[in-house]
Short mmCIF file of C-alpha atoms and ligand atoms in Angstrom, two decimals:
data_model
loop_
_atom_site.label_atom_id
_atom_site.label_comp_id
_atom_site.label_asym_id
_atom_site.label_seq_id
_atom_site.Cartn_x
_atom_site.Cartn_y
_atom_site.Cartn_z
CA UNK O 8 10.73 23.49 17.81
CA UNK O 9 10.07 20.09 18.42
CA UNK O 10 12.34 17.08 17.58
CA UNK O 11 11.40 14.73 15.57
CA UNK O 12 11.40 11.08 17.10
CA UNK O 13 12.06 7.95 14.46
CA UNK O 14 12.95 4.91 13.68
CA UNK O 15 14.90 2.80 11.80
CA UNK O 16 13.66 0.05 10.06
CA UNK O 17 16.02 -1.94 8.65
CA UNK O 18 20.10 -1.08 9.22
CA UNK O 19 21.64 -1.98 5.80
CA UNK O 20 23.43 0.11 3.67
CA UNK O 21 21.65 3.06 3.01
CA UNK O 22 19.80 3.37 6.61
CA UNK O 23 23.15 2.97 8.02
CA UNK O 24 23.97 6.41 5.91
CA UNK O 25 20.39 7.90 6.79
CA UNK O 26 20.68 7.33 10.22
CA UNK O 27 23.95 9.50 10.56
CA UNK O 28 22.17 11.92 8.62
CA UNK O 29 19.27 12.09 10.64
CA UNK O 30 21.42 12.79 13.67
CA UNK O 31 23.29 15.17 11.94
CA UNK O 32 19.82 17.08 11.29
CA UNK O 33 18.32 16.72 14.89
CA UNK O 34 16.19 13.54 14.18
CA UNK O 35 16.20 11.43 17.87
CA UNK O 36 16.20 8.24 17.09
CA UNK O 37 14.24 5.94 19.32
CA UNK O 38 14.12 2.65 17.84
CA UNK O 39 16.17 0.68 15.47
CA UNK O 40 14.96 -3.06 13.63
CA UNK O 41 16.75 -5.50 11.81
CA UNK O 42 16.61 -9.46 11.55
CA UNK O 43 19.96 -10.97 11.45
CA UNK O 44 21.87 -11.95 14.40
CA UNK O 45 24.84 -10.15 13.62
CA UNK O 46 23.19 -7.14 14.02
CA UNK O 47 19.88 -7.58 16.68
CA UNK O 48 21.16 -6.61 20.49
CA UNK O 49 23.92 -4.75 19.43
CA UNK O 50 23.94 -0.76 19.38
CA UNK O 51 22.84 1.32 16.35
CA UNK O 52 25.79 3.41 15.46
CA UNK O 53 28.22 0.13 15.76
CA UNK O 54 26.24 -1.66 13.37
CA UNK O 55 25.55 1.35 11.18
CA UNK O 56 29.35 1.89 11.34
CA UNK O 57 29.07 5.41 12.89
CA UNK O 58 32.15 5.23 15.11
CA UNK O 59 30.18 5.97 18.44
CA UNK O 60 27.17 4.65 20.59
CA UNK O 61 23.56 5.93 19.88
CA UNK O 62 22.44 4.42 23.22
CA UNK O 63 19.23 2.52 20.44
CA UNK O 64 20.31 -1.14 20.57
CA UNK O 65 18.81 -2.91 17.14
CA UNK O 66 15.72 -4.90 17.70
CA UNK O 67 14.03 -7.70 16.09
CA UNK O 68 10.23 -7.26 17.10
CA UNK O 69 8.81 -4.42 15.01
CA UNK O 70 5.05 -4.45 17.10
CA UNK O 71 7.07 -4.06 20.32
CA UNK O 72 9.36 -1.55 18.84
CA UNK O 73 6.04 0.90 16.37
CA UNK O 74 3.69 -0.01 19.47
CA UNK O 75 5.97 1.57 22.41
CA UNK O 76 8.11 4.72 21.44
CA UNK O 77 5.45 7.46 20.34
CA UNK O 78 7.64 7.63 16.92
CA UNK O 79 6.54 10.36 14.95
CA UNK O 80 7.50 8.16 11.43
CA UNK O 81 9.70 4.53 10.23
CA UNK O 82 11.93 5.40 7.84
CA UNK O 83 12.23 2.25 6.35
CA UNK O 84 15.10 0.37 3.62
CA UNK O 85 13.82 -3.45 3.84
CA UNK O 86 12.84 -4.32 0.40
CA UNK O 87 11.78 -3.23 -3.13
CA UNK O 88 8.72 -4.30 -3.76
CA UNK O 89 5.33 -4.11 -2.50
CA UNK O 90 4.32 -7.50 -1.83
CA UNK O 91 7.59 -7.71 1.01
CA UNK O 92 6.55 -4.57 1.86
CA UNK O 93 3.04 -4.49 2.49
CA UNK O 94 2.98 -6.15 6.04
CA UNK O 95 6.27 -3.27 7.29
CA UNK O 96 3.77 -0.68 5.98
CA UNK O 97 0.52 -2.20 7.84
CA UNK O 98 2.36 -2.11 10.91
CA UNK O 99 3.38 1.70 11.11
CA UNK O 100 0.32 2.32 9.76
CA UNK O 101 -1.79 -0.09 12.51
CA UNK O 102 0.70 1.50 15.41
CA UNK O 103 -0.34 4.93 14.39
CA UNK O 104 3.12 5.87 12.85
CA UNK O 105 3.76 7.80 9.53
CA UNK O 106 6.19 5.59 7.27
CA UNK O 107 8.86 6.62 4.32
CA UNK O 108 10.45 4.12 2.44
CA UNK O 109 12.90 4.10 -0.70
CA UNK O 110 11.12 0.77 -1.40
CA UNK O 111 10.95 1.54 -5.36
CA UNK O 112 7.33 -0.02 -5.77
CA UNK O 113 6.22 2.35 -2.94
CA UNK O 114 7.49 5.65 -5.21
CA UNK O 115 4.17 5.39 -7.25
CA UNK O 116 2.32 1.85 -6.63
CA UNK O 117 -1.26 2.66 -7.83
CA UNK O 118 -0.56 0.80 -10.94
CA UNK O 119 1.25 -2.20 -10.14
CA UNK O 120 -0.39 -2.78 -6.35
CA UNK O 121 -3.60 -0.99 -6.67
CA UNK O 122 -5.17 -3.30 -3.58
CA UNK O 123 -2.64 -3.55 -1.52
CA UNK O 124 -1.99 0.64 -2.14
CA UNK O 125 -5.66 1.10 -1.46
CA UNK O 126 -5.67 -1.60 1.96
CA UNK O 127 -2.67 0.92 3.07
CA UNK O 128 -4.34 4.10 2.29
CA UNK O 129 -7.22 3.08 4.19
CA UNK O 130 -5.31 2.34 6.99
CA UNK O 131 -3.34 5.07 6.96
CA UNK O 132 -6.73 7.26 6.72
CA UNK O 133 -8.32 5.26 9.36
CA UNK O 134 -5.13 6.14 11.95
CA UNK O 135 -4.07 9.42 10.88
CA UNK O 136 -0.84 9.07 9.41
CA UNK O 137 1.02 9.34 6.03
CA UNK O 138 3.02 6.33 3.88
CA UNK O 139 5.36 8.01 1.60
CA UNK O 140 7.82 6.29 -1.53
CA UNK O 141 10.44 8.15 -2.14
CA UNK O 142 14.39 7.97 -2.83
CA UNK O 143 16.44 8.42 -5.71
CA UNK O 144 13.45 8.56 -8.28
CA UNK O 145 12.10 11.29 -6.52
CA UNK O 146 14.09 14.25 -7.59
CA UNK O 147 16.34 12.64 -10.45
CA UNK O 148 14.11 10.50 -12.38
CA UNK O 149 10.62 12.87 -11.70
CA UNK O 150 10.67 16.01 -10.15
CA UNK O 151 13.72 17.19 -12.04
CA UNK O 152 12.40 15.74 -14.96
CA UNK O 153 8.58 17.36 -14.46
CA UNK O 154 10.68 20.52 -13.78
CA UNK O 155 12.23 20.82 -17.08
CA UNK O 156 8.77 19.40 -19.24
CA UNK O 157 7.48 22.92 -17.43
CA UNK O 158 9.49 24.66 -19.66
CA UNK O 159 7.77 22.98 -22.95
CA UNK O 160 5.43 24.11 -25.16
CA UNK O 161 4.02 21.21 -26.90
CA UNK O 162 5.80 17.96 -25.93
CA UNK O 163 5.64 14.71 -28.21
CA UNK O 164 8.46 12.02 -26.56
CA UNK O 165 9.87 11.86 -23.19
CA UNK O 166 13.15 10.11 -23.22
CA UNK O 167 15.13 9.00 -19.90
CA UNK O 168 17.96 6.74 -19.29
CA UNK O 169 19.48 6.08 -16.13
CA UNK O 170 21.92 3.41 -14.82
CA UNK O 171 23.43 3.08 -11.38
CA UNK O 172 25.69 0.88 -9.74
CA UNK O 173 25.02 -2.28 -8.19
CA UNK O 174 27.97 -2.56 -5.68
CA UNK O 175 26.30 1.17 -4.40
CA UNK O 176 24.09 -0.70 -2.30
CA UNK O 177 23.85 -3.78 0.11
CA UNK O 178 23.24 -7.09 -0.81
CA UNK O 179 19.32 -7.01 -1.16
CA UNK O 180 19.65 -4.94 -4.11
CA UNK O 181 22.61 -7.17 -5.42
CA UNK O 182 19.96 -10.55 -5.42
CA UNK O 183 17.16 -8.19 -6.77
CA UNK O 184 19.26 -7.41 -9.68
CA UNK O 185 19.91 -11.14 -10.47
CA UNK O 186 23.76 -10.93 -9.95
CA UNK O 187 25.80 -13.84 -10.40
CA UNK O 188 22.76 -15.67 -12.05
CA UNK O 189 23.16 -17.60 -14.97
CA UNK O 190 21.80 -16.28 -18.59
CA UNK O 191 19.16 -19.44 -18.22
CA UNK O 192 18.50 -18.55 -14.81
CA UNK O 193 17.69 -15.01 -15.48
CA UNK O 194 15.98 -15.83 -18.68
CA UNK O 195 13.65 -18.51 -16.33
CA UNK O 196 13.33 -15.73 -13.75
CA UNK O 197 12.21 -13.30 -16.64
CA UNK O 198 9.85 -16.12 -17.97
CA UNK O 199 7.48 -16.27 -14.52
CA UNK O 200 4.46 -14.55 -14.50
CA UNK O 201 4.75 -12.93 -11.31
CA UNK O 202 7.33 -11.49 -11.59
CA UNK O 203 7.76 -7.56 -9.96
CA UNK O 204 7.61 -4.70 -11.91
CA UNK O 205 10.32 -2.79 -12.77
CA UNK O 206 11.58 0.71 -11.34
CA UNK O 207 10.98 2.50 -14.32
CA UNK O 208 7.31 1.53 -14.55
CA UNK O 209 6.53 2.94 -11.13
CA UNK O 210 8.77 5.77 -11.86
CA UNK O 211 6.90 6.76 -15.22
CA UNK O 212 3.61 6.28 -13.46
CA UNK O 213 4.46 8.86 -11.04
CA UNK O 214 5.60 11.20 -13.86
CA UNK O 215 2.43 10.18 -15.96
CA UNK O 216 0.41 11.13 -12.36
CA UNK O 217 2.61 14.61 -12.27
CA UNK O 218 1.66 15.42 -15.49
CA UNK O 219 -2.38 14.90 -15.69
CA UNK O 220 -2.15 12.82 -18.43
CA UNK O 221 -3.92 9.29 -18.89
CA UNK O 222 -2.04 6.34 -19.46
CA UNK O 223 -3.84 3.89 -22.82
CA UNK O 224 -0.45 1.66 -23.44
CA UNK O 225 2.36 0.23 -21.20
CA UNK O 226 5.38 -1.95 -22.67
CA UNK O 227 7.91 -3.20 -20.67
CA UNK O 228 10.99 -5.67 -22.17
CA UNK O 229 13.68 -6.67 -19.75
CA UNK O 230 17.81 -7.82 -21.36
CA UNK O 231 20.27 -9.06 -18.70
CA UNK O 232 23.40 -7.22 -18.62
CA UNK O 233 26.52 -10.19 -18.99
CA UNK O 234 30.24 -10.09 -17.69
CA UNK O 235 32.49 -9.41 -20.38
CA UNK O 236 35.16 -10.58 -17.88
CA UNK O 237 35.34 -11.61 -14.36
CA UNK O 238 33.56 -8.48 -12.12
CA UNK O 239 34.10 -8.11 -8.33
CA UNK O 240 30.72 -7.28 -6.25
CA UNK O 241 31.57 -6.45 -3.29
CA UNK O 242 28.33 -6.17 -1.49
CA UNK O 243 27.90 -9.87 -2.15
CA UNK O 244 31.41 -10.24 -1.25
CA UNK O 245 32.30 -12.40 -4.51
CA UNK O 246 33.52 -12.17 -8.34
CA UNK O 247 31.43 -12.72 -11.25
CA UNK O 248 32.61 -14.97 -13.49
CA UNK O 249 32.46 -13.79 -17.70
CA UNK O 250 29.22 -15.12 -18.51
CA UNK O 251 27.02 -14.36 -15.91
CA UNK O 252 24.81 -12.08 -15.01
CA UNK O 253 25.71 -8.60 -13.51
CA UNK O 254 22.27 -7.05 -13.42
CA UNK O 255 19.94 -6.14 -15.90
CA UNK O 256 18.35 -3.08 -18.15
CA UNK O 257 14.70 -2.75 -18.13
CA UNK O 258 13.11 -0.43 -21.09
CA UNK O 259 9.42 1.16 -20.29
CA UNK O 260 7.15 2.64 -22.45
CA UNK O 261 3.52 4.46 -21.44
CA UNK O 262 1.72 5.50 -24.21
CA UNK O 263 -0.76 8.36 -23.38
CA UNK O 264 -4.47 9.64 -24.26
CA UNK O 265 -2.87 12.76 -24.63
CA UNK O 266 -0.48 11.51 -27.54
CA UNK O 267 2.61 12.12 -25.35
CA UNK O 268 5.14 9.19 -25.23
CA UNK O 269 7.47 8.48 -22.21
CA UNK O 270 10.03 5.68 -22.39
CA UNK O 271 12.52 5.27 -19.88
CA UNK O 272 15.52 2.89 -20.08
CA UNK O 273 17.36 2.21 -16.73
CA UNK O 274 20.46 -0.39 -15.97
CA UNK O 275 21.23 -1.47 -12.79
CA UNK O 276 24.60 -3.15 -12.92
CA UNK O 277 27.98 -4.01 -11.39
CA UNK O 278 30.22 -1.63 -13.05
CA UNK O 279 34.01 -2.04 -13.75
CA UNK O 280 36.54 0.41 -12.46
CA UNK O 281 35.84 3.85 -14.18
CA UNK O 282 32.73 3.59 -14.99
CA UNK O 283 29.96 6.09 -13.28
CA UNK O 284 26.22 6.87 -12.74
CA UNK O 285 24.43 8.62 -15.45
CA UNK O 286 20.66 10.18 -15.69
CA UNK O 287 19.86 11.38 -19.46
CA UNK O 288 16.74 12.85 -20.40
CA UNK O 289 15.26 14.47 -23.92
CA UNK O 290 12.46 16.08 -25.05
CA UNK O 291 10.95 16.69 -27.95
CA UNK O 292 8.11 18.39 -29.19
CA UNK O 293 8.90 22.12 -28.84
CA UNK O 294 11.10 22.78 -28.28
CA UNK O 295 13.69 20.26 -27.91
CA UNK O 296 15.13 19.82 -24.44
CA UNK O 297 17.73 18.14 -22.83
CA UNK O 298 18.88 17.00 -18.70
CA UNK O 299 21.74 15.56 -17.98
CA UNK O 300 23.09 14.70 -14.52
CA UNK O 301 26.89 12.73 -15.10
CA UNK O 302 28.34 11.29 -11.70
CA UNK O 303 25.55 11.24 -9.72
CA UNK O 304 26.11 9.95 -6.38
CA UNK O 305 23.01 7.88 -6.60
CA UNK O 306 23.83 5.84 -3.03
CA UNK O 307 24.14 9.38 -0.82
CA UNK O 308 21.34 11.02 -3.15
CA UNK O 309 19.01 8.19 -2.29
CA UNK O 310 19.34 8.86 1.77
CA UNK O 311 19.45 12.42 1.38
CA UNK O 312 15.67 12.18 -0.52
CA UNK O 313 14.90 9.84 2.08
CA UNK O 314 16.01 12.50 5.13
CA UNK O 315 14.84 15.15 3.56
CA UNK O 316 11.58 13.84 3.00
CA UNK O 317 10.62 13.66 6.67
CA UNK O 318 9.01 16.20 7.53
CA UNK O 319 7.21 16.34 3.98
CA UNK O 320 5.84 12.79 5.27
CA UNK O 321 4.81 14.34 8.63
CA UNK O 322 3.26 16.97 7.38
CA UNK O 323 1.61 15.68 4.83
CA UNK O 324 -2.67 14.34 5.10
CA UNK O 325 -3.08 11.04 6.15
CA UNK O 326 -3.51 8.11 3.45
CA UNK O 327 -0.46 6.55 0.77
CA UNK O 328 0.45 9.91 -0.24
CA UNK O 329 2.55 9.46 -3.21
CA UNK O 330 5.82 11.81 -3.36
CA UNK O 331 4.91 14.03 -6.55
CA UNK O 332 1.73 15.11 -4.23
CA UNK O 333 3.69 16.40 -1.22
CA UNK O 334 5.32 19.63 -1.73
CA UNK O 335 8.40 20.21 -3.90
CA UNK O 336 11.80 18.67 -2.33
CA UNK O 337 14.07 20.94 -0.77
CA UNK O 338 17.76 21.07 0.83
CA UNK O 339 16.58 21.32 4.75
CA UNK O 340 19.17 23.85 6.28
CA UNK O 341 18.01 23.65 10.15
CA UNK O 342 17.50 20.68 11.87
CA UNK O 343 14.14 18.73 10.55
CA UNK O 344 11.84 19.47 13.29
CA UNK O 345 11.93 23.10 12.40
CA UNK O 346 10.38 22.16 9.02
CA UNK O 347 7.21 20.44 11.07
CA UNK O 348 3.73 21.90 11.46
CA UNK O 349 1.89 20.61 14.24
CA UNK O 350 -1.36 20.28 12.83
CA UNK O 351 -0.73 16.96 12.19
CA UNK O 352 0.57 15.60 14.92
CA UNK O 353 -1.29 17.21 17.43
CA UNK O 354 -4.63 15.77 15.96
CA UNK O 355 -3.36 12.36 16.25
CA UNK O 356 -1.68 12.78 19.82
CA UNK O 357 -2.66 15.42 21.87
CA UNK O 358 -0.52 18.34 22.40
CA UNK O 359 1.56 16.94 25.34
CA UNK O 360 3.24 13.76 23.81
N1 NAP N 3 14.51 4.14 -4.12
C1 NAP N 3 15.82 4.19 -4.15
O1 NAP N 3 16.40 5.15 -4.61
C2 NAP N 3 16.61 3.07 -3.56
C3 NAP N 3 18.00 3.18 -3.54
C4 NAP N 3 18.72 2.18 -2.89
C5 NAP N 3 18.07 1.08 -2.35
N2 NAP N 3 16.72 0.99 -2.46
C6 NAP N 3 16.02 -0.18 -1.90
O2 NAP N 3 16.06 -0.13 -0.49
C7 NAP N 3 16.20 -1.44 0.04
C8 NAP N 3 17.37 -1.45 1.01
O3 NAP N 3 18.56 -1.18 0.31
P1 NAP N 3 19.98 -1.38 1.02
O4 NAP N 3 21.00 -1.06 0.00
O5 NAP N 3 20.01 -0.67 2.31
O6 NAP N 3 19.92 -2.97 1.24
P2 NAP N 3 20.64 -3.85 2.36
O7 NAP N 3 21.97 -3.29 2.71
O8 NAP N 3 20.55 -5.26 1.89
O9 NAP N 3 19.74 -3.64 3.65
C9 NAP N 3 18.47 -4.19 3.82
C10 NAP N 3 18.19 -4.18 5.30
O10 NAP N 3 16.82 -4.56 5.50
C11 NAP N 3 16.79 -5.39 6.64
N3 NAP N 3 15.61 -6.24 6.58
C12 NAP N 3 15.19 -7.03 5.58
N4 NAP N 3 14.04 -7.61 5.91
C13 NAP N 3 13.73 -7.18 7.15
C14 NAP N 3 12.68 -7.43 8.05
N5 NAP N 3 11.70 -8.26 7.74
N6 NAP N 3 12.69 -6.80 9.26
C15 NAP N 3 13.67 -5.96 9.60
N7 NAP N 3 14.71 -5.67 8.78
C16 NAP N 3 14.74 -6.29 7.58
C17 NAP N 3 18.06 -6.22 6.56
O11 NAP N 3 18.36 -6.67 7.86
P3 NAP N 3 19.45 -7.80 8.15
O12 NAP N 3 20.74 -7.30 7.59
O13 NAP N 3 19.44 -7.89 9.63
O14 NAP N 3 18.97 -9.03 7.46
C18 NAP N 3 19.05 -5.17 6.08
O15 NAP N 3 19.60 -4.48 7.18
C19 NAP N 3 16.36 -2.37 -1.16
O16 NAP N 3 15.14 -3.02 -1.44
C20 NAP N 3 16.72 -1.44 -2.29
O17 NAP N 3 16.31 -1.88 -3.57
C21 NAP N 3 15.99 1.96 -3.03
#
């Protein structure tokens, strides 16, 4: 077997979880990248709060760091959207690196980046490596979903809704979800034209993708979830006063050639003590069916998919390979190098690096 070599891109909240699991499943890790000060020069596992040394101090110069460890793939937590995370995914890509990333755009971006998606798949082609999106979507919001429309005869609606917890995640997710905005704010935010697309489109495209089917309609409406009464984030290290924004619900709709309708609602929210993750899906057509997942963990869930993935990534052909064409997820018993064929890498390397 050989042993995977990565790196960490980014060392927020949820690397900081997937690099302890990566360890904990035989991944070396040979580089580590972040921006601030607090955390550049310092070792890995103190800033990732791991309780020991990694001997991987966090660096700020991702060329230096793709071009000069013979990483097999990034795994990468920076950013949500494509257009922050185009230039990351260039990079691997450039350096000859495969890339996964629980950027949410990334999970299915044909639709809502088709040129920068194309730029990466040629580049990705052109060096022999593979750009996966994956993360909590992947199993909860489409292949468990795809899973259970298998069992349908004749299917009319496709019903999801979803809502996780704000405070679940670091503080990049926090400002993406407009917390602590004001109703105007938001409402101005909402207004501008560019603004990114939301989760649940990218999510339904992949599902749309999974299922063969052709897409003729998309609506998307967008309502900003207010305090009822003062709610502490803690990831932005502050309480939101009643009035303001704690994040937002976004409400999708593809309509399809095929006469099949998929709408998926999804909130993304500081919650208040007691409150807990939910992922609700229906059917109908026939016959009726239902998925329901109450309590999901959606923080550990999202860096499991993300470990897990990794040799899925590896193995996969080169190009942006979205995640509903690699191979069904699975739980990954041995340590993830066991799960690698070589094929892959030894066409891009050579069989002695
Ligand atoms: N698909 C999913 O299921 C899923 C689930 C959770 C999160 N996400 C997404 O994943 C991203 C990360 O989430 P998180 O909770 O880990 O956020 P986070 O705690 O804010 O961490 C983001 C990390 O990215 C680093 N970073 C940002 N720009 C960078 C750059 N140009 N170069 C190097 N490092 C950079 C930051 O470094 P510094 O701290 O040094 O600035 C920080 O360590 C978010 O966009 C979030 O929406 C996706």
């Amino acid at each position: 077997m050989r042993r995977i070599k990565a790196i960490v891109y980014g060392v927020g909240a949820m690397n900081s979880v997937a690099t302890r699991m990566m360890l904990e499943k035989g991944v070396d890790i040979v580089g580590a990248l972040a921006r601030s000060p607090q955390k550049v020069g310092r070792d890995l596992g103190e800033v990732a709060g791991l309780g020991f040394p990694t001997g991987v101090v966090v660096e700020d110069d991702p060329e230096r760091v793709l071009s000069s460890r013979q990483a097999d793939i990034a795994v990468i937590a920076v950013a949500s959207y494509m257009s922050d995370m185009y230039e990351h995914l260039r990079r691997c890509a450039e350096h000859g690196v495969n890339a996964v990333t629980i950027s949410e755009e990334a999970l299915y971006p044909w639709n809502t980046a088709p040129m920068e998606t194309a730029e990466l798949d040629r580049l990705a082609r052109q060096n022999g490596v593979t750009i996966t999106g994956t993360g909590h979507q992947d199993v909860y919001w489409v292949n468990l979903v795809s899973m259970v429309l298998a069992t349908a005869h004749r299917i009319e609606t496709v019903t999801g809704r979803a809502s996780w917890n704000v405070d679940d995640f670091g503080p990049e997710v926090a400002k993406d979800q407009r917390v602590d905005t004001t109703v105007d704010d938001f409402d101005t935010w909402l207004a501008e034209a560019d603004r990114p697309p939301s989760f649940g489109r990218n999510t339904l495209g992949a599902l749309v993708e999974d299922l063969g089917l052709t897409t003729v309609a998309v609506e998307s409406t967008t309502r900003p979830e207010i305090a009822q009464e003062p709610v502490r984030s803690e990831s932005l290290e502050l309480t939101v006063d009643t009035g303001r924004v704690i994040g937002f619900t976004d409400v999708d709709t593809v309509k399809t050639h095929q006469g099949i309708t998929l709408t998926f609602e999804m909130t993304g929210r500081l919650y208040l003590p007691g409150e807990a993750d939910i992922n609700d899906w229906t059917v109908t057509g026939e016959p009726e069916l239902h998925l329901s997942n109450p309590a999901v963990p959606t923080g550990v869930t999202t860096c499991t998919q993300l470990v897990n993935r990794i040799p899925d990534v590896i193995n996969a052909p080169p190009g942006f390979i979205t995640m509903e064409k690699l191979p069904r997820p699975r739980y990954r018993t041995y340590p993830l190098g066991m799960y690698v064929h070589e094929r892959k890498r030894f066409l891009r390397r050579g069989p002695l690096s």
